[in-house]
C-alpha cells in the first residue's frame, strides 16, 4: 500500500519535487539546507523531506516565534542564526509579520557566513532559500563552495522580482525547472 504524503510548501513546490524527482527521493542518502526556514510545518519547502528515511537536513531561522513549531514537529535541526555573508552578529528586523523578517533591524542576532556553514556541512543536495531579497547574495556565495542538485529560491519578495538571480543561476549551469508565484526551482544534472 502506498503511503499518503502530506505537503507543506507555500505553492506546492514540495509536491512538484516529489512528483518530478521521485528517483531522487527514493534511493541514496541526501541532505537539505533550508535558509530562512520560518515555520517548521507551514509553508515549508523541506518539511516533506523529513518524512523520508534517506533525507536529513538543517534549517536556519533566527526568529524565536517559530521555536514552538520546531519543537512540536520534532524537527530538531534548527539553527538559531541568520545566514549572511559574514559570521558573528547582525542587526535583524523581526517585523510584525514573522515571515518577512529581514537583515537590517535593531535586534542583534547570531549570523553564520555561507563559507563557515559549508566548512561544517560540506554538501547539500537540495537548498531552499527565502531570505526576503538577499537570495542573490546568499546564492552567489553558496555556489563558490557547493553545487546542490536542486535549488528553490524565492524571487518575488513583496512584489519585487529578482530576475538577476535567475540569470546568475542559469549562467552557473542550472536549468529553470519550475516556477511558482514566489519561487524558482533550479536543477543541475
PDB file of N, CA and C in Angstrom, residues 55-108:
ATOM      1  N   UNK A  55      16.597  11.160   3.848  1.00  0.00           N
ATOM      2  CA  UNK A  55      16.884  12.592   3.859  1.00  0.00           C
ATOM      3  C   UNK A  55      17.125  13.080   5.283  1.00  0.00           C
ATOM      4  N   UNK A  56      18.083  13.992   5.417  1.00  0.00           N
ATOM      5  CA  UNK A  56      18.276  14.723   6.664  1.00  0.00           C
ATOM      6  C   UNK A  56      18.654  16.138   6.267  1.00  0.00           C
ATOM      7  N   UNK A  57      18.604  17.041   7.207  1.00  0.00           N
ATOM      8  CA  UNK A  57      18.950  18.397   6.836  1.00  0.00           C
ATOM      9  C   UNK A  57      19.014  19.327   8.019  1.00  0.00           C
ATOM     10  N   UNK A  58      19.206  20.594   7.684  1.00  0.00           N
ATOM     11  CA  UNK A  58      19.326  21.626   8.702  1.00  0.00           C
ATOM     12  C   UNK A  58      18.548  22.853   8.237  1.00  0.00           C
ATOM     13  N   UNK A  59      17.900  23.507   9.189  1.00  0.00           N
ATOM     14  CA  UNK A  59      17.138  24.725   8.929  1.00  0.00           C
ATOM     15  C   UNK A  59      17.784  25.882   9.690  1.00  0.00           C
ATOM     16  N   UNK A  60      17.981  26.997   9.001  1.00  0.00           N
ATOM     17  CA  UNK A  60      18.484  28.216   9.634  1.00  0.00           C
ATOM     18  C   UNK A  60      17.348  29.217   9.698  1.00  0.00           C
ATOM     19  N   UNK A  61      16.980  29.613  10.911  1.00  0.00           N
ATOM     20  CA  UNK A  61      15.888  30.560  11.129  1.00  0.00           C
ATOM     21  C   UNK A  61      16.112  31.270  12.463  1.00  0.00           C
ATOM     22  N   UNK A  62      16.306  32.589  12.444  1.00  0.00           N
ATOM     23  CA  UNK A  62      16.603  33.306  13.686  1.00  0.00           C
ATOM     24  C   UNK A  62      15.381  33.692  14.510  1.00  0.00           C
ATOM     25  N   UNK A  63      14.196  33.701  13.923  1.00  0.00           N
ATOM     26  CA  UNK A  63      13.028  34.258  14.607  1.00  0.00           C
ATOM     27  C   UNK A  63      12.490  33.312  15.675  1.00  0.00           C
ATOM     28  N   UNK A  64      12.503  33.726  16.946  1.00  0.00           N
ATOM     29  CA  UNK A  64      12.056  32.855  18.036  1.00  0.00           C
ATOM     30  C   UNK A  64      10.566  32.525  17.986  1.00  0.00           C
ATOM     31  N   UNK A  65       9.788  33.253  17.198  1.00  0.00           N
ATOM     32  CA  UNK A  65       8.365  32.966  17.094  1.00  0.00           C
ATOM     33  C   UNK A  65       8.126  31.549  16.555  1.00  0.00           C
ATOM     34  N   UNK A  66       9.115  30.990  15.876  1.00  0.00           N
ATOM     35  CA  UNK A  66       8.961  29.654  15.292  1.00  0.00           C
ATOM     36  C   UNK A  66       9.491  28.530  16.172  1.00  0.00           C
ATOM     37  N   UNK A  67      10.068  28.831  17.312  1.00  0.00           N
ATOM     38  CA  UNK A  67      10.653  27.801  18.168  1.00  0.00           C
ATOM     39  C   UNK A  67       9.666  26.685  18.501  1.00  0.00           C
ATOM     40  N   UNK A  68       8.452  27.046  18.877  1.00  0.00           N
ATOM     41  CA  UNK A  68       7.471  26.026  19.267  1.00  0.00           C
ATOM     42  C   UNK A  68       7.088  25.126  18.110  1.00  0.00           C
ATOM     43  N   UNK A  69       7.043  25.666  16.896  1.00  0.00           N
ATOM     44  CA  UNK A  69       6.660  24.814  15.760  1.00  0.00           C
ATOM     45  C   UNK A  69       7.732  23.755  15.504  1.00  0.00           C
ATOM     46  N   UNK A  70       8.988  24.095  15.710  1.00  0.00           N
ATOM     47  CA  UNK A  70      10.050  23.103  15.532  1.00  0.00           C
ATOM     48  C   UNK A  70      10.005  22.060  16.639  1.00  0.00           C
ATOM     49  N   UNK A  71       9.769  22.489  17.849  1.00  0.00           N
ATOM     50  CA  UNK A  71       9.673  21.543  18.970  1.00  0.00           C
ATOM     51  C   UNK A  71       8.496  20.592  18.768  1.00  0.00           C
ATOM     52  N   UNK A  72       7.359  21.101  18.305  1.00  0.00           N
ATOM     53  CA  UNK A  72       6.151  20.287  18.135  1.00  0.00           C
ATOM     54  C   UNK A  72       6.299  19.254  17.021  1.00  0.00           C
ATOM     55  N   UNK A  73       7.066  19.571  15.985  1.00  0.00           N
ATOM     56  CA  UNK A  73       7.201  18.644  14.856  1.00  0.00           C
ATOM     57  C   UNK A  73       8.362  17.685  15.018  1.00  0.00           C
ATOM     58  N   UNK A  74       9.235  17.936  15.987  1.00  0.00           N
ATOM     59  CA  UNK A  74      10.403  17.089  16.155  1.00  0.00           C
ATOM     60  C   UNK A  74      11.520  17.424  15.174  1.00  0.00           C
ATOM     61  N   UNK A  75      11.367  18.501  14.451  1.00  0.00           N
ATOM     62  CA  UNK A  75      12.437  18.930  13.533  1.00  0.00           C
ATOM     63  C   UNK A  75      13.522  19.573  14.388  1.00  0.00           C
ATOM     64  N   UNK A  76      14.462  18.764  14.828  1.00  0.00           N
ATOM     65  CA  UNK A  76      15.428  19.231  15.816  1.00  0.00           C
ATOM     66  C   UNK A  76      16.674  19.857  15.215  1.00  0.00           C
ATOM     67  N   UNK A  77      16.775  19.929  13.934  1.00  0.00           N
ATOM     68  CA  UNK A  77      17.960  20.522  13.316  1.00  0.00           C
ATOM     69  C   UNK A  77      17.678  21.974  12.936  1.00  0.00           C
ATOM     70  N   UNK A  78      17.344  22.770  13.923  1.00  0.00           N
ATOM     71  CA  UNK A  78      17.122  24.203  13.708  1.00  0.00           C
ATOM     72  C   UNK A  78      18.323  24.946  14.256  1.00  0.00           C
ATOM     73  N   UNK A  79      18.847  25.841  13.476  1.00  0.00           N
ATOM     74  CA  UNK A  79      19.955  26.685  13.911  1.00  0.00           C
ATOM     75  C   UNK A  79      19.418  28.099  14.048  1.00  0.00           C
ATOM     76  N   UNK A  80      19.588  28.665  15.215  1.00  0.00           N
ATOM     77  CA  UNK A  80      19.057  29.996  15.509  1.00  0.00           C
ATOM     78  C   UNK A  80      20.042  31.054  15.034  1.00  0.00           C
ATOM     79  N   UNK A  81      20.127  31.208  13.725  1.00  0.00           N
ATOM     80  CA  UNK A  81      21.069  32.176  13.167  1.00  0.00           C
ATOM     81  C   UNK A  81      20.601  32.629  11.799  1.00  0.00           C
ATOM     82  N   UNK A  82      21.030  33.804  11.442  1.00  0.00           N
ATOM     83  CA  UNK A  82      20.846  34.329  10.101  1.00  0.00           C
ATOM     84  C   UNK A  82      22.015  33.829   9.260  1.00  0.00           C
ATOM     85  N   UNK A  83      21.745  33.439   8.032  1.00  0.00           N
ATOM     86  CA  UNK A  83      22.827  33.115   7.108  1.00  0.00           C
ATOM     87  C   UNK A  83      23.130  34.383   6.325  1.00  0.00           C
ATOM     88  N   UNK A  84      24.381  34.791   6.354  1.00  0.00           N
ATOM     89  CA  UNK A  84      24.768  36.068   5.765  1.00  0.00           C
ATOM     90  C   UNK A  84      26.128  35.912   5.081  1.00  0.00           C
ATOM     91  N   UNK A  85      26.698  37.027   4.696  1.00  0.00           N
ATOM     92  CA  UNK A  85      27.999  36.996   4.034  1.00  0.00           C
ATOM     93  C   UNK A  85      29.155  37.040   5.030  1.00  0.00           C
ATOM     94  N   UNK A  86      28.852  37.137   6.330  1.00  0.00           N
ATOM     95  CA  UNK A  86      29.891  37.103   7.366  1.00  0.00           C
ATOM     96  C   UNK A  86      29.362  36.349   8.586  1.00  0.00           C
ATOM     97  N   UNK A  87      30.257  35.932   9.458  1.00  0.00           N
ATOM     98  CA  UNK A  87      29.871  35.285  10.709  1.00  0.00           C
ATOM     99  C   UNK A  87      30.020  36.276  11.853  1.00  0.00           C
ATOM    100  N   UNK A  88      29.259  36.071  12.899  1.00  0.00           N
ATOM    101  CA  UNK A  88      29.303  36.947  14.076  1.00  0.00           C
ATOM    102  C   UNK A  88      27.904  37.308  14.505  1.00  0.00           C
ATOM    103  N   UNK A  89      27.587  38.590  14.455  1.00  0.00           N
ATOM    104  CA  UNK A  89      26.235  39.058  14.766  1.00  0.00           C
ATOM    105  C   UNK A  89      25.808  40.056  13.693  1.00  0.00           C
ATOM    106  N   UNK A  90      24.496  40.281  13.654  1.00  0.00           N
ATOM    107  CA  UNK A  90      23.938  41.194  12.655  1.00  0.00           C
ATOM    108  C   UNK A  90      22.628  41.755  13.183  1.00  0.00           C
ATOM    109  N   UNK A  91      22.303  42.965  12.768  1.00  0.00           N
ATOM    110  CA  UNK A  91      21.011  43.539  13.118  1.00  0.00           C
ATOM    111  C   UNK A  91      19.906  42.887  12.301  1.00  0.00           C
ATOM    112  N   UNK A  92      18.789  42.593  12.958  1.00  0.00           N
ATOM    113  CA  UNK A  92      17.687  41.897  12.282  1.00  0.00           C
ATOM    114  C   UNK A  92      16.373  42.555  12.661  1.00  0.00           C
ATOM    115  N   UNK A  93      15.475  42.670  11.698  1.00  0.00           N
ATOM    116  CA  UNK A  93      14.135  43.214  11.914  1.00  0.00           C
ATOM    117  C   UNK A  93      13.160  42.044  11.901  1.00  0.00           C
ATOM    118  N   UNK A  94      12.628  41.689  13.067  1.00  0.00           N
ATOM    119  CA  UNK A  94      11.706  40.559  13.146  1.00  0.00           C
ATOM    120  C   UNK A  94      10.343  40.878  12.558  1.00  0.00           C
ATOM    121  N   UNK A  95       9.990  42.135  12.386  1.00  0.00           N
ATOM    122  CA  UNK A  95       8.755  42.567  11.746  1.00  0.00           C
ATOM    123  C   UNK A  95       7.535  42.044  12.500  1.00  0.00           C
ATOM    124  N   UNK A  96       6.419  42.698  12.304  1.00  0.00           N
ATOM    125  CA  UNK A  96       5.178  42.243  12.934  1.00  0.00           C
ATOM    126  C   UNK A  96       4.602  41.049  12.182  1.00  0.00           C
ATOM    127  N   UNK A  97       5.036  40.843  10.947  1.00  0.00           N
ATOM    128  CA  UNK A  97       4.674  39.660  10.177  1.00  0.00           C
ATOM    129  C   UNK A  97       5.929  38.791  10.142  1.00  0.00           C
ATOM    130  N   UNK A  98       5.970  37.716  10.941  1.00  0.00           N
ATOM    131  CA  UNK A  98       7.215  36.952  11.103  1.00  0.00           C
ATOM    132  C   UNK A  98       7.835  36.460   9.797  1.00  0.00           C
ATOM    133  N   UNK A  99       7.013  36.134   8.804  1.00  0.00           N
ATOM    134  CA  UNK A  99       7.537  35.581   7.557  1.00  0.00           C
ATOM    135  C   UNK A  99       8.396  36.573   6.777  1.00  0.00           C
ATOM    136  N   UNK A 100       8.312  37.853   7.106  1.00  0.00           N
ATOM    137  CA  UNK A 100       9.096  38.812   6.336  1.00  0.00           C
ATOM    138  C   UNK A 100      10.116  39.549   7.191  1.00  0.00           C
ATOM    139  N   UNK A 101      10.635  38.862   8.200  1.00  0.00           N
ATOM    140  CA  UNK A 101      11.760  39.417   8.946  1.00  0.00           C
ATOM    141  C   UNK A 101      12.949  39.543   8.013  1.00  0.00           C
ATOM    142  N   UNK A 102      13.818  40.502   8.301  1.00  0.00           N
ATOM    143  CA  UNK A 102      14.950  40.694   7.393  1.00  0.00           C
ATOM    144  C   UNK A 102      16.134  41.338   8.091  1.00  0.00           C
ATOM    145  N   UNK A 103      17.280  41.218   7.445  1.00  0.00           N
ATOM    146  CA  UNK A 103      18.506  41.833   7.929  1.00  0.00           C
ATOM    147  C   UNK A 103      18.335  43.341   7.904  1.00  0.00           C
ATOM    148  N   UNK A 104      18.870  43.998   8.962  1.00  0.00           N
ATOM    149  CA  UNK A 104      18.866  45.451   8.987  1.00  0.00           C
ATOM    150  C   UNK A 104      18.075  46.077  10.112  1.00  0.00           C
ATOM    151  N   UNK A 105      17.641  45.306  11.078  1.00  0.00           N
ATOM    152  CA  UNK A 105      16.869  45.864  12.178  1.00  0.00           C
ATOM    153  C   UNK A 105      17.711  46.118  13.410  1.00  0.00           C
ATOM    154  N   UNK A 106      17.024  46.386  14.526  1.00  0.00           N
ATOM    155  CA  UNK A 106      17.683  46.725  15.791  1.00  0.00           C
ATOM    156  C   UNK A 106      17.968  45.531  16.689  1.00  0.00           C
ATOM    157  N   UNK A 107      17.334  44.382  16.415  1.00  0.00           N
ATOM    158  CA  UNK A 107      17.605  43.190  17.215  1.00  0.00           C
ATOM    159  C   UNK A 107      18.910  42.553  16.740  1.00  0.00           C
ATOM    160  N   UNK A 108      19.807  42.278  17.658  1.00  0.00           N
ATOM    161  CA  UNK A 108      21.095  41.680  17.313  1.00  0.00           C
ATOM    162  C   UNK A 108      20.971  40.162  17.437  1.00  0.00           C
TER     163      UNK A 108
END
